[in-house]
mmCIF file of C-alpha atoms and ligand atoms in Angstrom:
data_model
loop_
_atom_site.group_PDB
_atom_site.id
_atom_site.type_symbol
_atom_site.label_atom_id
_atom_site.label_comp_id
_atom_site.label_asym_id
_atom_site.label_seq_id
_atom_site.Cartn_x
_atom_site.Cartn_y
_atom_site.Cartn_z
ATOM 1 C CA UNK A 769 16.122 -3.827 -5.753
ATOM 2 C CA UNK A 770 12.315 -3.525 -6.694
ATOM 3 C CA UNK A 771 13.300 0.074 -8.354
ATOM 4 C CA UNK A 772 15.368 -1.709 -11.050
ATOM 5 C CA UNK A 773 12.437 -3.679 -11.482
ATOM 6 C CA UNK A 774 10.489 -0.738 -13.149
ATOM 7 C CA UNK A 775 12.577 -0.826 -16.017
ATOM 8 C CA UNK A 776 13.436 -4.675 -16.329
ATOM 9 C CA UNK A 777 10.051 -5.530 -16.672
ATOM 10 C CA UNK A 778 6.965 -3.980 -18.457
ATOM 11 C CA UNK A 779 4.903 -3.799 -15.486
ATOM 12 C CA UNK A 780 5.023 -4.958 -12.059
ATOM 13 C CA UNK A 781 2.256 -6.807 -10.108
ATOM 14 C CA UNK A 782 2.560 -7.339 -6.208
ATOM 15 C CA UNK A 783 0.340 -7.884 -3.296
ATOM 16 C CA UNK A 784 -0.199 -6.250 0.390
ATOM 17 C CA UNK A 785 -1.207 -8.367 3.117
ATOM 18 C CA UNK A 786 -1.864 -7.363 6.528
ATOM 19 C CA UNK A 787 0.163 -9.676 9.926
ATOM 20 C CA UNK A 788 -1.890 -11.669 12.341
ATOM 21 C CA UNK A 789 -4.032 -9.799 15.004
ATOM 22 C CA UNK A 790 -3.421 -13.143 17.242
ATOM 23 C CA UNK A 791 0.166 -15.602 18.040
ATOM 24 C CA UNK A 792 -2.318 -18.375 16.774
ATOM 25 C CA UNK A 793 -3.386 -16.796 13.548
ATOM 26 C CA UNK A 794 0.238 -16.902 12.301
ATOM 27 C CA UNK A 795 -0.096 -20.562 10.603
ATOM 28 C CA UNK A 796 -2.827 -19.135 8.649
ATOM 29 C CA UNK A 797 -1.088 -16.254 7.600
ATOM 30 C CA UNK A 798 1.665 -18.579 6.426
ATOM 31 C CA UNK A 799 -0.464 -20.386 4.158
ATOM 32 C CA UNK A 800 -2.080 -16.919 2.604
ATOM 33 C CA UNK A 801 1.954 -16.262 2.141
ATOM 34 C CA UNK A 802 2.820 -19.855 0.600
ATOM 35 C CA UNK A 803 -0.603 -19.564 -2.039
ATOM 36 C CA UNK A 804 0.182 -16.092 -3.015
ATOM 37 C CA UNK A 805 3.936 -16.880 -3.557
ATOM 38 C CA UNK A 806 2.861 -19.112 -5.952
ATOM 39 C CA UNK A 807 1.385 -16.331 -8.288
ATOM 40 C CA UNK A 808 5.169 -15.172 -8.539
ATOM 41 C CA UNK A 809 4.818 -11.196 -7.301
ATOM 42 C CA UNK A 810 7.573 -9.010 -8.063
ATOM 43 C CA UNK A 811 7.319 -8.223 -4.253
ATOM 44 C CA UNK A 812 4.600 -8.868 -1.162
ATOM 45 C CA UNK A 813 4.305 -5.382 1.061
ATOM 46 C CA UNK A 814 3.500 -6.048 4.672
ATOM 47 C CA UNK A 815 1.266 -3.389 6.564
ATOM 48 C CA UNK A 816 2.130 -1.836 10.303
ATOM 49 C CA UNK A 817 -0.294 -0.733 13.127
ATOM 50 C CA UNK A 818 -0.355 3.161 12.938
ATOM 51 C CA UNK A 819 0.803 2.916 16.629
ATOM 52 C CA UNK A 820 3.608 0.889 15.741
ATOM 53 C CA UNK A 821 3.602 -1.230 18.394
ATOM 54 C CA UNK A 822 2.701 -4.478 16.565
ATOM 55 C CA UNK A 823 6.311 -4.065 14.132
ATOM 56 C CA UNK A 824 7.355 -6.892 15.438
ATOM 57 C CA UNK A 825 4.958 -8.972 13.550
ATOM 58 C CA UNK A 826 5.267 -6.804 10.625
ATOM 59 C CA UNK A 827 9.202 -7.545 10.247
ATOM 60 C CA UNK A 828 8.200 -11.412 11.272
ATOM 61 C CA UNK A 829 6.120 -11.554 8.409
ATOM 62 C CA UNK A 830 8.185 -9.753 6.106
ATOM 63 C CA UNK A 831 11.011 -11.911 7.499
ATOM 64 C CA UNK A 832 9.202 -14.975 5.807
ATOM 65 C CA UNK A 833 8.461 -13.165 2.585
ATOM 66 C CA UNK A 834 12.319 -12.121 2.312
ATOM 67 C CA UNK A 835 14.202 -15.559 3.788
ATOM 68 C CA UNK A 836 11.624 -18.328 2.705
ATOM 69 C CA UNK A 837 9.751 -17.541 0.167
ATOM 70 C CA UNK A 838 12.509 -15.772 -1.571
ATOM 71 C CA UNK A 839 9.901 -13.161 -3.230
ATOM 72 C CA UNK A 840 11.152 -9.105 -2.036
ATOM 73 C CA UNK A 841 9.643 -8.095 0.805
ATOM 74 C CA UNK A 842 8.186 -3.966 1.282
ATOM 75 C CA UNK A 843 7.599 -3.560 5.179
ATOM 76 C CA UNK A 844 5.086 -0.925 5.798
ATOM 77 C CA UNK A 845 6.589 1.778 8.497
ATOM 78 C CA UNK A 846 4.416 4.644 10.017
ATOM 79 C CA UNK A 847 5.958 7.123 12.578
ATOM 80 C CA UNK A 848 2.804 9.006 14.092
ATOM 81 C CA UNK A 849 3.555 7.536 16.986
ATOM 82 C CA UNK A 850 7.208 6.678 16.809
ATOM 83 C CA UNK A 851 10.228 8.716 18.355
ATOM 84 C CA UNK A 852 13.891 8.098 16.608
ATOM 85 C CA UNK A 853 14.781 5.499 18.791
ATOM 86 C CA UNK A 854 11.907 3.550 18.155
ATOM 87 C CA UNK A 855 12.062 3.970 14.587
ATOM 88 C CA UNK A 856 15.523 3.153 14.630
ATOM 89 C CA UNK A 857 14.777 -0.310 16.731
ATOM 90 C CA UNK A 858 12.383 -1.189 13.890
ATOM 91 C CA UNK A 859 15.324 -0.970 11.483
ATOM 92 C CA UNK A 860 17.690 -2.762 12.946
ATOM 93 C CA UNK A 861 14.986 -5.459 13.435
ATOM 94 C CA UNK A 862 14.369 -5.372 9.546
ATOM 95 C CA UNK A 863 18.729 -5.087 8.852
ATOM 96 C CA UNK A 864 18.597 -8.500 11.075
ATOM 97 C CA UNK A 865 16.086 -9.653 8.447
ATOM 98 C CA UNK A 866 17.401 -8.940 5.782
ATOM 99 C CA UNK A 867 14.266 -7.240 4.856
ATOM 100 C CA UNK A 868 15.690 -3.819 2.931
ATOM 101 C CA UNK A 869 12.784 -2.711 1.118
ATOM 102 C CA UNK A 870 10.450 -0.228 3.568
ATOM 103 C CA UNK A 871 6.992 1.974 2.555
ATOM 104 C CA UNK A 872 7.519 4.784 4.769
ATOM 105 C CA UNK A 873 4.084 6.722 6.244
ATOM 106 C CA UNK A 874 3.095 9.009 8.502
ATOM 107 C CA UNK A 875 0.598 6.881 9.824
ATOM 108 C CA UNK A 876 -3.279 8.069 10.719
ATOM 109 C CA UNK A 877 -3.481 9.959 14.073
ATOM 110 C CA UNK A 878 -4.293 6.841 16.572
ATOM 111 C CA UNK A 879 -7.417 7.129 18.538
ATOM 112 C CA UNK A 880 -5.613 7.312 22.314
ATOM 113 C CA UNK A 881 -3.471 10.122 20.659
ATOM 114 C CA UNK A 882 -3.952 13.511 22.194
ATOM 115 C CA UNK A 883 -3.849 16.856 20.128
ATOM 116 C CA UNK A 884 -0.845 17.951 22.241
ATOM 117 C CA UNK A 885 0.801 14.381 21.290
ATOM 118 C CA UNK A 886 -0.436 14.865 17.686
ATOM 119 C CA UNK A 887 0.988 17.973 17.726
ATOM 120 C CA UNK A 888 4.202 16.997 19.509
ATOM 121 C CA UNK A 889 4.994 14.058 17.278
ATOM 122 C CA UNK A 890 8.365 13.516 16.550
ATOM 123 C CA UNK A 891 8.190 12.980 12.641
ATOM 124 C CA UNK A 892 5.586 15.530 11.358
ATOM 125 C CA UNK A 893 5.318 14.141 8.141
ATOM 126 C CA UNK A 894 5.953 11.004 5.772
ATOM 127 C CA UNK A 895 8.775 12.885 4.024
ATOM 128 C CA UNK A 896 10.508 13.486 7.505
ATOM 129 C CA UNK A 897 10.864 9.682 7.808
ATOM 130 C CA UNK A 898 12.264 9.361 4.409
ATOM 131 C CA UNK A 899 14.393 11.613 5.253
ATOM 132 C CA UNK A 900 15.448 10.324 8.279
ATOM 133 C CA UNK A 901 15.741 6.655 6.895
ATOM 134 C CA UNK A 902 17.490 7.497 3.776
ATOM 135 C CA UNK A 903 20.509 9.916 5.670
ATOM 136 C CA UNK A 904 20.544 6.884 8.620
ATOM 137 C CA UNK A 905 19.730 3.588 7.002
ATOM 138 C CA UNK A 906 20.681 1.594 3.829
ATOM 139 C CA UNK A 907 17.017 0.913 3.223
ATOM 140 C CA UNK A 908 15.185 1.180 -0.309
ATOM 141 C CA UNK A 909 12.365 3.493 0.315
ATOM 142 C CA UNK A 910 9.033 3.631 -1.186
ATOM 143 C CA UNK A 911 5.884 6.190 -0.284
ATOM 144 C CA UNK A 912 2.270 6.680 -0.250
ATOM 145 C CA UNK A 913 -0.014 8.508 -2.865
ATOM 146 C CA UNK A 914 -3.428 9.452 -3.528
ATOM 147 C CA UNK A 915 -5.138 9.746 -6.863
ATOM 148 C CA UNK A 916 -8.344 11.463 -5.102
ATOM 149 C CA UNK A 917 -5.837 13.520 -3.100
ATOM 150 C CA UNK A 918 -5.553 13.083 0.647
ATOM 151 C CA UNK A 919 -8.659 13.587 3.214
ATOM 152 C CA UNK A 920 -6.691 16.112 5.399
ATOM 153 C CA UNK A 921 -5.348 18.121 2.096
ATOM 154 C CA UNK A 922 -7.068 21.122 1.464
ATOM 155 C CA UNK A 923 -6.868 20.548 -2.549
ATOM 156 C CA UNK A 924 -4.773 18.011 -4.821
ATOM 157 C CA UNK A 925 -2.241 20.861 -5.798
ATOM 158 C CA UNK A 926 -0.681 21.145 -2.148
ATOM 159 C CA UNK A 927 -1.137 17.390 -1.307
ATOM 160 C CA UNK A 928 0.982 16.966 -5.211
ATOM 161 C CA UNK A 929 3.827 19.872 -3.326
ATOM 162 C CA UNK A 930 3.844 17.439 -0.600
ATOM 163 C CA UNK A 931 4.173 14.296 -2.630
ATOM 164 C CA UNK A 932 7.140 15.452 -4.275
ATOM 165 C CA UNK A 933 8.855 16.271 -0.898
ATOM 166 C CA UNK A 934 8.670 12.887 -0.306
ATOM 167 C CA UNK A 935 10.373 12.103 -3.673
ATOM 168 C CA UNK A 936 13.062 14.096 -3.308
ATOM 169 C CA UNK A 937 13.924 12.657 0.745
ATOM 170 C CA UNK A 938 14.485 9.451 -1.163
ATOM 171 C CA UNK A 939 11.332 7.843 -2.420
ATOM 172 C CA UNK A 940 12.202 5.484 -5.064
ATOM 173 C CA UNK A 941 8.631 4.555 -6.095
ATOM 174 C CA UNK A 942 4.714 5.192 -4.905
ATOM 175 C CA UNK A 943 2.051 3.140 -4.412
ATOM 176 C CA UNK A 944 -1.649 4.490 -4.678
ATOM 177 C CA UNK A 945 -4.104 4.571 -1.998
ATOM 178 C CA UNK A 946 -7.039 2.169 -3.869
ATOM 179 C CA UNK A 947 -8.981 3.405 -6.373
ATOM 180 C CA UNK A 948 -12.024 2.342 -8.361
ATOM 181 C CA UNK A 949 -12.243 4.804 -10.609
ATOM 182 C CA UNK A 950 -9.147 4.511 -13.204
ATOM 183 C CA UNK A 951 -9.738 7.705 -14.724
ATOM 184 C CA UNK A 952 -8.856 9.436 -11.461
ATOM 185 C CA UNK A 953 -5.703 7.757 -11.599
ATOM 186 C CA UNK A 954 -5.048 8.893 -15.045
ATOM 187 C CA UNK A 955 -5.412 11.942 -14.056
ATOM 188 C CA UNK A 956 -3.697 12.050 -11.262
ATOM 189 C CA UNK A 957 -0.713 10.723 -13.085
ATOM 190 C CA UNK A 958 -0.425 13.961 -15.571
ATOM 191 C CA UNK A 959 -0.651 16.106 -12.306
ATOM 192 C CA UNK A 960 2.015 14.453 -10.705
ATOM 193 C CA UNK A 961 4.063 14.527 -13.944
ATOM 194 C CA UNK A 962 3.371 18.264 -14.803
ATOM 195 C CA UNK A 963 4.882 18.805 -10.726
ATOM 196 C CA UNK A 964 7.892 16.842 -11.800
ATOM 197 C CA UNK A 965 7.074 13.655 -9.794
ATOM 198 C CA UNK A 966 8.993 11.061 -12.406
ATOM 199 C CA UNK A 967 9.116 8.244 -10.192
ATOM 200 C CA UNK A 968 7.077 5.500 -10.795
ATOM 201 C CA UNK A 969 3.850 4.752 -9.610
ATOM 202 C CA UNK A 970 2.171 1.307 -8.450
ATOM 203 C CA UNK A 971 -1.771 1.447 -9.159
ATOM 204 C CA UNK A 972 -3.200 0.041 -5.651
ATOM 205 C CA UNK A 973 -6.854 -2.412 -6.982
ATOM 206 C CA UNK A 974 -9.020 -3.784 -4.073
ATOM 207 C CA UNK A 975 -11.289 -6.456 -5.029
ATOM 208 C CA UNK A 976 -14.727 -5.914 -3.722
ATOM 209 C CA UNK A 977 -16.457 -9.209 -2.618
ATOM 210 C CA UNK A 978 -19.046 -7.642 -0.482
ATOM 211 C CA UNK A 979 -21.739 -5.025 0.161
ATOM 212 C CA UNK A 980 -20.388 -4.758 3.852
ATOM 213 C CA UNK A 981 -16.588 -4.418 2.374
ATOM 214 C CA UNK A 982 -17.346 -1.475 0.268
ATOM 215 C CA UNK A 983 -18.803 0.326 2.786
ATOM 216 C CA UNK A 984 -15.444 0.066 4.852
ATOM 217 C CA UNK A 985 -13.436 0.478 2.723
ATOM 218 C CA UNK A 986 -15.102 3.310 1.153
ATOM 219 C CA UNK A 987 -15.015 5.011 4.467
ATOM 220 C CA UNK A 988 -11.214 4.233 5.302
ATOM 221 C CA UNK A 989 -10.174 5.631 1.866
ATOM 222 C CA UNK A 990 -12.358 8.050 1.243
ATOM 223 C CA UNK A 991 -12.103 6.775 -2.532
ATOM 224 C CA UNK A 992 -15.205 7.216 -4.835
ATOM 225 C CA UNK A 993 -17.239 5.134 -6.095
ATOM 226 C CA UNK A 994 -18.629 4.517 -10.232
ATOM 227 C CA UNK A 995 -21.662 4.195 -11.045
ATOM 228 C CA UNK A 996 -20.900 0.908 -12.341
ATOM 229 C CA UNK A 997 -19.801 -0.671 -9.049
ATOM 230 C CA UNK A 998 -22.738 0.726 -7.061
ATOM 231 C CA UNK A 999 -24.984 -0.960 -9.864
ATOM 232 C CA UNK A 1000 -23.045 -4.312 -9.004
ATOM 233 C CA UNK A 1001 -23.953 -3.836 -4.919
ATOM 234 C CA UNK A 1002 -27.420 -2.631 -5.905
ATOM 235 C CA UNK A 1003 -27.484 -5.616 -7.800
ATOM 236 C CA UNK A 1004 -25.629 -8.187 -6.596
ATOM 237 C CA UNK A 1005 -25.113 -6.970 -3.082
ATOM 238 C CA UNK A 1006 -27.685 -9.701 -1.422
ATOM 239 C CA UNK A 1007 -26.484 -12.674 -3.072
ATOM 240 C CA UNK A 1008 -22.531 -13.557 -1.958
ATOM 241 C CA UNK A 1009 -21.629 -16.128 -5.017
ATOM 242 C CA UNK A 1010 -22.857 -13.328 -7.365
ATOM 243 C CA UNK A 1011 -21.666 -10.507 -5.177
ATOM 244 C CA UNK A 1012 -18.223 -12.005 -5.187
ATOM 245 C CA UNK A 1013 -17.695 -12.548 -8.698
ATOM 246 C CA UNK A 1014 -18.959 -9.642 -10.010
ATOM 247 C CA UNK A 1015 -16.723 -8.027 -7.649
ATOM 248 C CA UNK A 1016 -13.640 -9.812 -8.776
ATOM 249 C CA UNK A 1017 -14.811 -9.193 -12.192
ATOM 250 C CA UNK A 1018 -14.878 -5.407 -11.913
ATOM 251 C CA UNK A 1019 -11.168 -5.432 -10.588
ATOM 252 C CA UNK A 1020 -9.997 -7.537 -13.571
ATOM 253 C CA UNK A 1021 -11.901 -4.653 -15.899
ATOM 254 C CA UNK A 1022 -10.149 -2.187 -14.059
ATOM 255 C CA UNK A 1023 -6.435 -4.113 -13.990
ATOM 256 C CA UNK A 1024 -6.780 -5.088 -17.768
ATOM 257 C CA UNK A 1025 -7.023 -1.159 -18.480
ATOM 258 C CA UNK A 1026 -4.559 0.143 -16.508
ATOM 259 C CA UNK A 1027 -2.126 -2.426 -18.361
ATOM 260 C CA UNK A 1028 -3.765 -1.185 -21.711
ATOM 261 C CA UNK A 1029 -2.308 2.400 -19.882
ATOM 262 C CA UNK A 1030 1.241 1.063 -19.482
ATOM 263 C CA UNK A 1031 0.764 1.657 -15.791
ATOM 264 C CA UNK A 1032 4.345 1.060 -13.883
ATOM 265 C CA UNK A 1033 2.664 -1.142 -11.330
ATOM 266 C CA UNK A 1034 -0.478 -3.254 -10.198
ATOM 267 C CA UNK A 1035 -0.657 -3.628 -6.020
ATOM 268 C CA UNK A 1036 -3.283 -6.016 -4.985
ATOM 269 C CA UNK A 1037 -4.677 -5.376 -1.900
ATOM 270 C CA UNK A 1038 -5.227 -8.656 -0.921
ATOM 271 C CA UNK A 1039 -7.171 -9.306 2.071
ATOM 272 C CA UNK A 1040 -5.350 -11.999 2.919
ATOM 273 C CA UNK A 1041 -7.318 -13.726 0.367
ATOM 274 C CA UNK A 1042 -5.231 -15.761 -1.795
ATOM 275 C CA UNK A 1043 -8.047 -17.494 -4.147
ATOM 276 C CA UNK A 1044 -9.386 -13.814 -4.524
ATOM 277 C CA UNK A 1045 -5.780 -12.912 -5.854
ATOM 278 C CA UNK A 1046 -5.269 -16.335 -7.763
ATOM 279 C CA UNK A 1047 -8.526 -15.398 -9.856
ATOM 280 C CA UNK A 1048 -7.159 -12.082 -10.904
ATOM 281 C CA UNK A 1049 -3.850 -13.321 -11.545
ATOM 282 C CA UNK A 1050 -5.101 -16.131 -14.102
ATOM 283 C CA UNK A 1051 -7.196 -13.271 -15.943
ATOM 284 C CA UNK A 1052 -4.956 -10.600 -15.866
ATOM 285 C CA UNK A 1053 -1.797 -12.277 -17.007
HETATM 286 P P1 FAD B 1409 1.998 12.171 4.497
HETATM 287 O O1 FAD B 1409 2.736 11.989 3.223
HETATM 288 O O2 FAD B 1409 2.751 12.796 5.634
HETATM 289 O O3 FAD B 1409 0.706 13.049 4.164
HETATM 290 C C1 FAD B 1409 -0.345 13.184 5.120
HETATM 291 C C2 FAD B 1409 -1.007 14.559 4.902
HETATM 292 O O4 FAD B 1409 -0.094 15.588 5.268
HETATM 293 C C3 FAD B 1409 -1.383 14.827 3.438
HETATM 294 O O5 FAD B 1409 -2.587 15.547 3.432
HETATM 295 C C4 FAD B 1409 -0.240 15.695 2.932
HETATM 296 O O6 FAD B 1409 -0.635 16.560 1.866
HETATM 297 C C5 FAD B 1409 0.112 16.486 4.190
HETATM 298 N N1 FAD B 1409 1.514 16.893 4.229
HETATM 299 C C6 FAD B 1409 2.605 16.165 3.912
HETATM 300 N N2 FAD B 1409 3.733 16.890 4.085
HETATM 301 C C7 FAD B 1409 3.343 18.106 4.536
HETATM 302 C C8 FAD B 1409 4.025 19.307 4.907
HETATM 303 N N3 FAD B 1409 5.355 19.400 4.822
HETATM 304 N N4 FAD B 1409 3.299 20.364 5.341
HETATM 305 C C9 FAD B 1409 1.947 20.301 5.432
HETATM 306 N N5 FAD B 1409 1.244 19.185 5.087
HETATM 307 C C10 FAD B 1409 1.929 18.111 4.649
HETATM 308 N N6 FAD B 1409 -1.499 3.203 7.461
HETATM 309 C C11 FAD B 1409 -1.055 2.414 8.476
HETATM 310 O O7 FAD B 1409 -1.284 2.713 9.642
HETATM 311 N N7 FAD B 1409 -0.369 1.249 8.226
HETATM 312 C C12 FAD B 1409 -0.073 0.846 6.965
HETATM 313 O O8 FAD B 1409 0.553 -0.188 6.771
HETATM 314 C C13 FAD B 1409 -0.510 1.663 5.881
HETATM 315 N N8 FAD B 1409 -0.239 1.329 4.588
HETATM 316 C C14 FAD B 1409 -0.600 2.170 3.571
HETATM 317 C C15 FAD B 1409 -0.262 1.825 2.259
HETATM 318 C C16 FAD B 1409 -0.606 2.661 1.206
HETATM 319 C C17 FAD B 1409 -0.208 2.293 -0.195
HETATM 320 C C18 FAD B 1409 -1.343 3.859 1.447
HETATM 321 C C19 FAD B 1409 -1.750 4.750 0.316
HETATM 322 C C20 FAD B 1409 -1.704 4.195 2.746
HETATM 323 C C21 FAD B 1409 -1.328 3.368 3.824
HETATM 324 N N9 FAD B 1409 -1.652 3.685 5.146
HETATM 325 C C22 FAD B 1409 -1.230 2.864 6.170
HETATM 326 C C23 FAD B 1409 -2.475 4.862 5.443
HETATM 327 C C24 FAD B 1409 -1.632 6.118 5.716
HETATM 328 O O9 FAD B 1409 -0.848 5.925 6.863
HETATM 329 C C25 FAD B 1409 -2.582 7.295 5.889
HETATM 330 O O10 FAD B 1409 -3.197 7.605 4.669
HETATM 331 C C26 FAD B 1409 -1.993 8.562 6.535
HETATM 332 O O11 FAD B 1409 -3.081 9.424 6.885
HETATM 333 C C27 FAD B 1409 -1.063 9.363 5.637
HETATM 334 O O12 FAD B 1409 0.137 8.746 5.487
HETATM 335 P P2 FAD B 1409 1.203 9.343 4.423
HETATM 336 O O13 FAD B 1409 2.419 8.566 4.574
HETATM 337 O O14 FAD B 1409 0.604 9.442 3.079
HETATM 338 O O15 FAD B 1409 1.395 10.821 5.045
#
């Protein structure tokens, strides 16, 4: 079970990939899996459409991670747009698999959603899920966090309320939204403690490689950016070789000193770029 993990080992270091859009894109992703088992995670999460209606390829992938590669698989679950039974069909899919490790979300509000399906949905929030998995299911269940607090929470002291309603339906551990500022985290940490959130906590790092990746991924997350990485796109930003490396270099930075901080966890977010994660691996370990 990855929660025994947590106090086996003195810190954890796993990945997150994302499934195949496309059938033919699945031999790739089986080479991304077969490199990055080969940095030895502690265990490879698996993201889900918010929709849910690509899980299939989630527990397929997860599947592999699990059976072949041995290595503990996490298979992302959001129920935005999930009723019971289709949550439950999920499950069974991932008991089949052996998969028994899930990170249960609420999921962002898909785009063909309505407000009176929004409104409707059957699970309200993350925590209902956990709920629901951990009184129906034998699965080991792990949840979301945010060390810049939530976009739709109106401050981090109800999103922190919330977070621990999620701990005590079940979570077993968190995993951050990414973060490039570590002193956030930090603090975010002592928050959560002070609200009696004692699980612990997997620090989620995105390498940046690119100008055009930051800007996504700044405005999916909503996370901030230093000073020091906009220097490195102001920079480096027009030149890829550079851009790259001084992007992988700033997530080493940031990786070495949340080890100097004891955290509980490092979670890569991959990209589905193995030589990306390789890199880090060989300097951080
Ligand atoms: P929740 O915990 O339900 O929180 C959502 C909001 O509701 C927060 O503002 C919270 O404060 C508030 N809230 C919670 N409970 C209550 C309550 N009882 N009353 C009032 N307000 C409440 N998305 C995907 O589609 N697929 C993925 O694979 C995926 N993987 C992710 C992995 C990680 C590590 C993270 C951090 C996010 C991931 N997401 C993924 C994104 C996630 O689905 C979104 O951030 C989503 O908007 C919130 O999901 P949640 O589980 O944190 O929701």
């Amino acid at each position: 079970m990855i929660k025994d993990l947590f106090s086996e080992k003195k810190q954890l270091l796993s990945f997150e990939v994302f499934p195949p859009k496309k059938e033919d894109e699945f031999a790739n992703a089986i080479s991304v899996l077969d490199s990055l088992a080969g940095l030895q995670p502690d265990f490879i999460s698996v993201t889900y459409g918010a929709g849910g209606s690509k899980s299939k390829k989630t527990v397929e992938i997860a599947s592999y991670i699990q059976n072949q590669l041995h290595i503990r698989a996490l298979a992302h679950m959001t129920c935005v747009g999930s009723r019971k039974e289709d949550i439950d069909a999920v499950t069974a899919q991932l008991r089949e698999a052996h998969v028994n490790h899930v990170l249960a979300l609420r999921g962002d509000r898909p785009s063909y959603m309505s407000d009176e399906q929004f409104e409707g949905r059957h699970f309200s929030h993350a925590s209902d899920l956990i709920h629901y998995l951990g009184t129906n299911t034998d699965l080991h269940i792990a949840g979301a966090c945010y060390p810049e607090k939530h976009y739709e929470a109106g401050d981090m002291e109800s999103d922190l309320i919330h977070l621990k309603e999620k701990c005590e339906a079940g979570a077993e551990f968190l995993i951050t939204q990414l973060f490039f500022d570590n002193d956030a985290f930090y603090r975010f940490l002592e928050k959560a403690g002070k609200s009696g959130i004692q699980i612990p906590v997997c620090a989620g790092i995105m390498p940046i490689t690119s100008a055009k990746q930051l800007g996504t991924t700044v405005s999916l997350s909503g996370s901030a950016v230093p000073k020091q990485l906009a220097d490195i796109i102001a920079t480096y930003g027009d030149d890829p070789a550079d851009m790259r490396k001084a992007g992988i270099d700033y997530a080493i930075k940031q990786i070495l000193d949340l080890k100097a901080h004891h955290a509980d966890g490092i979670h890569i977010y991959t990209m589905n770029k193995p030589k990306v994660a390789q890199e880090i691996a060989a300097a951080i370990r």
